[in-house]
Coordinates of C-alpha atoms and ligand atoms in Angstrom, one line a residue:
M1 CA -19.3 2.4 -70.5
S2 CA -20.3 -1.3 -70.3
H3 CA -19.8 -3.6 -73.1
I4 CA -19.7 -7.2 -73.9
S5 CA -16.9 -8.4 -76.1
A6 CA -18.2 -9.6 -79.4
A7 CA -15.7 -12.3 -80.1
P8 CA -14.1 -14.2 -77.2
S9 CA -11.9 -17.0 -78.4
I10 CA -13.7 -20.3 -78.3
H11 CA -10.7 -21.8 -76.5
A12 CA -10.8 -19.3 -73.7
L13 CA -14.3 -20.5 -72.8
K14 CA -13.2 -24.1 -72.5
G15 CA -11.1 -23.0 -69.5
A16 CA -8.0 -25.0 -70.3
T17 CA -5.9 -22.8 -72.6
W18 CA -4.0 -20.9 -70.1
K19 CA -1.5 -23.7 -69.5
P20 CA 1.6 -21.8 -70.7
Q21 CA 0.7 -19.0 -68.3
V22 CA 0.0 -21.3 -65.4
D23 CA 3.2 -23.3 -66.0
E24 CA 5.3 -20.1 -66.2
F25 CA 3.6 -18.8 -63.0
Y26 CA 4.5 -22.1 -61.2
S27 CA 8.1 -22.0 -62.5
C28 CA 8.6 -18.8 -60.5
F29 CA 8.4 -20.6 -57.2
T30 CA 10.2 -23.4 -55.4
S31 CA 9.2 -25.6 -52.5
K32 CA 11.5 -23.6 -50.2
D33 CA 9.7 -20.2 -50.8
S34 CA 7.7 -18.4 -48.2
V35 CA 5.2 -16.3 -50.3
L36 CA 3.2 -13.3 -49.3
I37 CA 0.3 -12.2 -51.5
T38 CA -0.4 -8.5 -51.0
I39 CA -3.8 -6.9 -51.7
D40 CA -5.8 -3.8 -51.3
P41 CA -8.8 -5.7 -49.8
D42 CA -11.8 -5.4 -52.0
P43 CA -13.8 -8.5 -53.0
D44 CA -12.1 -9.0 -56.3
A45 CA -8.6 -8.8 -54.8
I46 CA -9.6 -11.1 -51.9
G47 CA -11.1 -13.7 -54.3
A48 CA -8.1 -13.6 -56.5
A49 CA -5.7 -13.8 -53.6
L50 CA -7.5 -16.9 -52.2
A51 CA -7.1 -18.5 -55.6
V52 CA -3.3 -17.8 -55.7
K53 CA -3.0 -19.1 -52.2
R54 CA -4.8 -22.3 -53.3
L55 CA -2.6 -22.6 -56.4
L56 CA 0.6 -22.4 -54.4
W57 CA -0.7 -24.7 -51.6
H58 CA 1.8 -27.6 -51.1
K59 CA 4.0 -26.1 -53.8
V60 CA 5.8 -23.7 -51.6
A61 CA 6.8 -23.7 -47.9
A62 CA 4.3 -21.1 -46.8
V63 CA 1.8 -18.8 -48.4
S64 CA -0.2 -16.0 -46.8
I65 CA -2.4 -13.1 -47.8
G66 CA -1.6 -9.6 -46.4
I67 CA -4.0 -6.7 -46.6
I68 CA -2.4 -3.2 -46.8
R69 CA -5.4 -1.5 -45.1
Q70 CA -8.2 -2.3 -42.7
I71 CA -11.4 -3.5 -44.3
R72 CA -14.1 -0.9 -43.7
R73 CA -17.0 -1.7 -46.1
L74 CA -19.5 -3.7 -44.1
N75 CA -20.2 -6.2 -46.9
N76 CA -16.5 -7.0 -47.0
L77 CA -16.2 -7.3 -43.3
T78 CA -19.1 -9.7 -43.4
M79 CA -17.4 -11.6 -46.2
A80 CA -14.2 -11.9 -44.1
R81 CA -16.1 -13.0 -41.0
L82 CA -18.5 -15.5 -42.6
L83 CA -15.9 -17.1 -44.9
R84 CA -13.3 -17.0 -42.0
L85 CA -10.7 -15.5 -44.4
P86 CA -7.1 -15.9 -43.4
L87 CA -6.1 -12.2 -44.0
I88 CA -3.1 -10.7 -42.2
S89 CA -2.9 -7.0 -41.6
L90 CA 0.4 -5.6 -42.9
K91 CA 1.3 -2.8 -40.6
S92 CA 4.8 -2.1 -41.8
L93 CA 7.3 -3.4 -44.3
D94 CA 9.7 -4.4 -41.5
S95 CA 7.2 -6.9 -40.0
I96 CA 7.1 -8.9 -43.3
K97 CA 8.8 -12.2 -43.4
A98 CA 8.6 -13.6 -46.9
D99 CA 11.0 -14.4 -49.8
K100 CA 8.6 -13.8 -52.6
F101 CA 5.7 -11.5 -53.2
V102 CA 2.7 -11.7 -55.4
L103 CA 0.4 -8.8 -56.3
V104 CA -3.2 -9.4 -57.5
D105 CA -5.8 -6.9 -58.7
G106 CA -3.4 -4.1 -58.6
Q107 CA 0.0 -2.9 -59.7
P108 CA 3.0 -1.5 -57.8
S109 CA 2.3 2.0 -58.9
H110 CA -1.2 1.9 -57.4
N111 CA 0.0 2.3 -53.9
A112 CA 3.1 3.4 -51.9
F113 CA 3.1 0.1 -50.0
F114 CA 3.1 -2.0 -53.2
S115 CA 5.7 0.2 -54.8
R116 CA 8.3 -0.7 -52.2
L117 CA 8.1 -4.4 -52.7
D118 CA 9.9 -6.5 -55.4
Y119 CA 7.2 -8.7 -56.9
T120 CA 7.7 -12.1 -58.3
A121 CA 4.3 -12.1 -60.0
V122 CA 1.7 -9.4 -60.8
I123 CA -1.7 -10.5 -62.0
D124 CA -4.2 -7.7 -62.7
H125 CA -7.0 -6.4 -64.9
H126 CA -6.3 -2.7 -64.6
P127 CA -4.7 -0.9 -67.5
Q128 CA -0.9 -1.1 -67.2
T129 CA 0.5 2.2 -65.9
Q130 CA 4.2 1.5 -65.9
D131 CA 6.9 -1.0 -66.9
L132 CA 6.6 -3.9 -64.5
Q133 CA 9.8 -5.4 -63.0
A134 CA 8.1 -8.6 -61.9
T135 CA 9.4 -12.0 -63.2
Y136 CA 5.8 -13.0 -64.1
C137 CA 3.1 -10.6 -65.3
D138 CA -0.4 -11.3 -66.5
I139 CA -2.2 -8.0 -67.2
R140 CA -5.6 -8.2 -69.0
P141 CA -7.2 -4.8 -69.0
D142 CA -10.1 -6.0 -71.0
Y143 CA -11.2 -8.4 -68.2
G144 CA -14.0 -7.3 -65.8
A145 CA -12.3 -8.9 -62.8
T146 CA -9.0 -10.4 -61.7
S147 CA -11.1 -13.2 -60.1
T148 CA -12.1 -14.2 -63.7
I149 CA -8.4 -14.6 -64.5
M150 CA -7.7 -16.6 -61.4
T151 CA -10.7 -18.9 -62.0
Q152 CA -9.2 -19.7 -65.3
Y153 CA -5.9 -20.5 -63.6
L154 CA -7.6 -22.9 -61.1
R155 CA -9.4 -24.6 -64.0
T156 CA -6.3 -24.9 -66.0
A157 CA -4.4 -26.4 -63.0
G158 CA -7.2 -28.9 -62.6
I159 CA -8.1 -27.6 -59.1
L160 CA -11.8 -27.7 -58.1
P161 CA -12.5 -24.6 -56.0
S162 CA -13.6 -25.1 -52.4
Q163 CA -16.9 -23.5 -51.4
T164 CA -15.1 -20.6 -49.7
I165 CA -12.9 -19.9 -52.7
A166 CA -15.7 -20.2 -55.2
T167 CA -17.9 -17.9 -53.1
A168 CA -15.2 -15.3 -52.8
L169 CA -14.3 -15.4 -56.5
L170 CA -18.0 -15.2 -57.5
Y171 CA -18.5 -12.2 -55.3
G172 CA -15.3 -10.6 -56.7
I173 CA -16.7 -11.0 -60.3
K174 CA -20.1 -9.7 -59.3
T175 CA -18.7 -6.7 -57.5
D176 CA -16.2 -5.6 -60.1
T177 CA -18.6 -6.0 -63.0
R178 CA -21.5 -4.6 -60.9
N179 CA -23.5 -7.7 -61.7
F180 CA -22.4 -7.5 -65.3
E181 CA -23.8 -4.0 -65.8
R182 CA -20.3 -2.7 -66.1
H183 CA -17.3 -3.7 -68.3
T184 CA -17.8 -7.4 -68.8
L185 CA -16.3 -10.0 -71.1
L186 CA -17.8 -13.4 -71.9
E187 CA -14.9 -14.8 -70.0
D188 CA -16.2 -13.1 -66.9
I189 CA -19.7 -14.7 -67.4
D190 CA -18.1 -18.0 -68.2
S191 CA -16.1 -18.0 -64.9
F192 CA -19.2 -16.8 -63.0
R193 CA -21.2 -19.7 -64.5
Y194 CA -18.4 -22.2 -63.6
L195 CA -18.1 -21.0 -60.0
F196 CA -21.9 -20.9 -59.5
E197 CA -22.3 -24.5 -58.6
F198 CA -19.4 -24.5 -56.1
A199 CA -20.5 -21.4 -54.2
D200 CA -22.4 -21.0 -51.0
H201 CA -25.4 -18.9 -52.1
N202 CA -26.9 -18.3 -48.7
T203 CA -23.6 -16.8 -47.4
L204 CA -23.2 -14.9 -50.6
R205 CA -26.7 -13.4 -50.2
K206 CA -25.9 -12.4 -46.6
I207 CA -22.6 -10.7 -47.7
Q208 CA -24.4 -8.8 -50.5
I209 CA -27.2 -7.4 -48.3
S210 CA -24.9 -6.6 -45.3
D211 CA -24.5 -2.9 -45.7
L212 CA -26.0 -1.5 -42.5
S213 CA -24.7 -1.2 -39.0
L214 CA -26.9 -1.4 -35.9
S215 CA -26.5 2.3 -35.3
D216 CA -27.8 3.1 -38.8
T217 CA -31.2 1.9 -37.8
K218 CA -32.0 5.0 -35.9
F219 CA -31.9 7.0 -39.1
F220 CA -34.4 4.6 -40.6
N221 CA -36.6 5.3 -37.6
R222 CA -36.2 9.0 -38.2
A223 CA -37.0 8.6 -41.9
F224 CA -40.1 6.5 -41.2
S225 CA -41.5 9.0 -38.7
R226 CA -40.6 12.2 -40.6
K227 CA -41.4 11.1 -44.2
H228 CA -43.5 13.5 -46.1
V229 CA -45.1 12.4 -49.4
V230 CA -46.0 14.9 -52.1
K231 CA -47.6 13.1 -55.1
D232 CA -45.1 10.3 -56.0
R233 CA -42.2 12.0 -54.1
L234 CA -41.1 11.0 -50.6
F235 CA -39.1 13.5 -48.6
A236 CA -37.3 12.8 -45.4
H237 CA -34.8 15.1 -43.6
L238 CA -32.6 13.3 -41.0
D239 CA -30.7 16.2 -39.4
E240 CA -27.1 15.5 -38.5
V241 CA -25.8 12.3 -40.0
P242 CA -22.5 10.5 -39.4
S243 CA -21.8 10.1 -43.1
S244 CA -23.7 10.8 -46.3
D245 CA -23.8 7.0 -47.0
I246 CA -26.7 6.6 -44.6
L247 CA -28.7 9.1 -46.7
V248 CA -28.1 6.9 -49.7
E249 CA -29.1 3.8 -47.9
V250 CA -32.3 5.3 -46.7
A251 CA -33.2 6.9 -50.1
E252 CA -32.6 3.6 -51.9
F253 CA -34.6 1.6 -49.3
L254 CA -37.6 3.9 -49.4
L255 CA -37.7 3.5 -53.2
K256 CA -39.0 0.0 -52.5
I257 CA -42.4 1.6 -51.8
H258 CA -44.3 0.7 -54.9
D259 CA -46.0 3.9 -55.8
I260 CA -43.2 6.2 -54.7
N261 CA -41.2 7.2 -57.8
W262 CA -38.8 9.6 -56.2
T263 CA -37.1 9.6 -52.8
I264 CA -35.4 12.8 -51.6
V265 CA -33.4 12.3 -48.4
S266 CA -31.4 15.1 -46.8
G267 CA -29.2 15.6 -43.8
L268 CA -26.4 17.8 -42.4
Y269 CA -22.9 16.5 -42.7
Q270 CA -19.6 18.4 -42.2
G271 CA -21.1 21.8 -42.6
N272 CA -23.2 21.0 -45.6
L273 CA -26.8 20.2 -46.3
I274 CA -26.6 17.0 -48.4
V275 CA -29.6 16.1 -50.5
I276 CA -29.7 12.6 -52.1
V277 CA -32.2 11.9 -54.9
R278 CA -33.2 8.5 -56.2
N279 CA -35.8 7.5 -58.7
G280 CA -37.0 4.6 -60.7
G281 CA -35.1 5.9 -63.7
Y282 CA -37.8 5.4 -66.3
R283 CA -38.2 8.7 -68.3
K284 CA -36.9 10.6 -65.3
D285 CA -33.7 12.6 -64.7
A286 CA -32.6 13.0 -61.1
G287 CA -29.5 14.9 -62.2
R288 CA -31.4 17.5 -64.1
L289 CA -34.0 17.9 -61.3
I290 CA -31.4 18.6 -58.6
R291 CA -29.3 20.9 -60.8
R292 CA -32.4 23.0 -61.4
A293 CA -33.4 22.9 -57.8
L294 CA -30.1 23.5 -56.0
G295 CA -27.4 24.1 -58.7
S296 CA -27.5 27.9 -58.2
I297 CA -26.7 27.7 -54.5
G298 CA -24.4 24.7 -54.1
C299 CA -22.9 21.9 -56.1
A300 CA -25.4 19.5 -57.6
G301 CA -25.3 16.8 -60.2
G302 CA -25.9 13.2 -61.0
H303 CA -27.4 10.8 -63.5
Q304 CA -30.8 9.7 -64.6
S305 CA -31.6 7.6 -61.5
M306 CA -29.3 9.1 -58.8
A307 CA -28.2 12.6 -57.9
R308 CA -26.8 14.5 -55.0
A309 CA -26.4 18.1 -54.0
E310 CA -24.3 19.8 -51.3
V311 CA -25.2 23.3 -50.0
P312 CA -22.9 25.0 -47.4
V313 CA -24.9 25.7 -44.3
G314 CA -23.7 29.3 -44.4
R315 CA -25.5 29.9 -47.7
L316 CA -28.5 28.0 -46.4
I317 CA -28.9 30.2 -43.4
G318 CA -28.7 33.2 -45.7
I319 CA -31.7 31.8 -47.5
I320 CA -33.9 30.2 -44.8
G321 CA -32.8 32.1 -41.7
D322 CA -32.0 29.2 -39.4
L323 CA -31.1 25.5 -39.4
S324 CA -34.1 24.0 -37.6
S325 CA -35.4 20.7 -39.0
T326 CA -38.6 22.3 -40.0
S327 CA -37.0 25.1 -41.9
I328 CA -34.7 22.7 -43.8
E329 CA -37.5 20.3 -44.5
R330 CA -39.7 23.0 -46.0
F331 CA -36.8 24.4 -48.0
V332 CA -35.9 21.0 -49.6
R333 CA -39.6 20.2 -50.2
R334 CA -40.2 23.6 -51.8
R335 CA -37.1 23.3 -54.1
L336 CA -37.9 19.8 -55.2
S337 CA -41.6 20.0 -55.2
P338 CA -43.3 18.2 -58.2
F339 CA -45.4 21.3 -58.6
R340 CA -42.5 23.7 -58.9
K341 CA -42.1 25.2 -62.4
Y342 CA -38.6 25.8 -63.8
Ligands
MN401 MN1 -10.6 -5.8 -59.7

């Protein structure tokens, strides 16, 4: 449920009222410390970690950012590459050489890796799930992003963000608030507005649109050549696909066609027929459509503008006889036809 807080404190928006927190945070470290910031690398965590690294720069002997898993999301890989992010893969606890640990955008209980470290500081915006042992804790569950909190720290410390840090923080806020469509405070918008002039918007745009791999393009080819339009609905069956994500990518892309109001893209994945439905959302209900069409033979559900169904191929063969492209295409088209009466 998205909401905008009605009454942020006026001081919070001036960006300089977090001095007690920032002073206390700094007091946890000495110039001899070697500090490791650990993150589960999503954009908000990465942005926040870069800000902590910047805050501690020249204040401690060494500070680095360790990621507890490989980055898989293509947007995030693009971010790490284009911004040349100094991220270290943490393979095992034994390989870690640091005296102090900082956790941002997460809590020790979120992950087995985190839970084994003694943190000096934890800064997060998820609801607190357990008593925290860290010397310094700043948990603000009402905030849309940890990057918002860290932007306030930088401003309070009088540090202007570099282009790299501003771009990462901005992307962190955009991602976690889903462009302010999701849980958002005025503080998030204020940090966003502050970072805006420091960020590299060309790089940010490339990061945001980079969600395809070269090998995905063959499924677009398939969709273009096999598309079948019935009234304002576009159908495309793509046969075996390497993940259901590609069906979503194709369905959302084809919705760009101005007079297509529904895209219905299907494929076979791990023994299931997956059907993805997207629509313009206005006075339509993709979830209801797909439940009526396929709910009786598989699991089907969704919201107004997006829905998905999975039908085990065993059941499908029982209904249509075989798994040829033509049979499946016809089956999906018949079930989701605009002329079908329910
Ligand atoms: Mn977050």
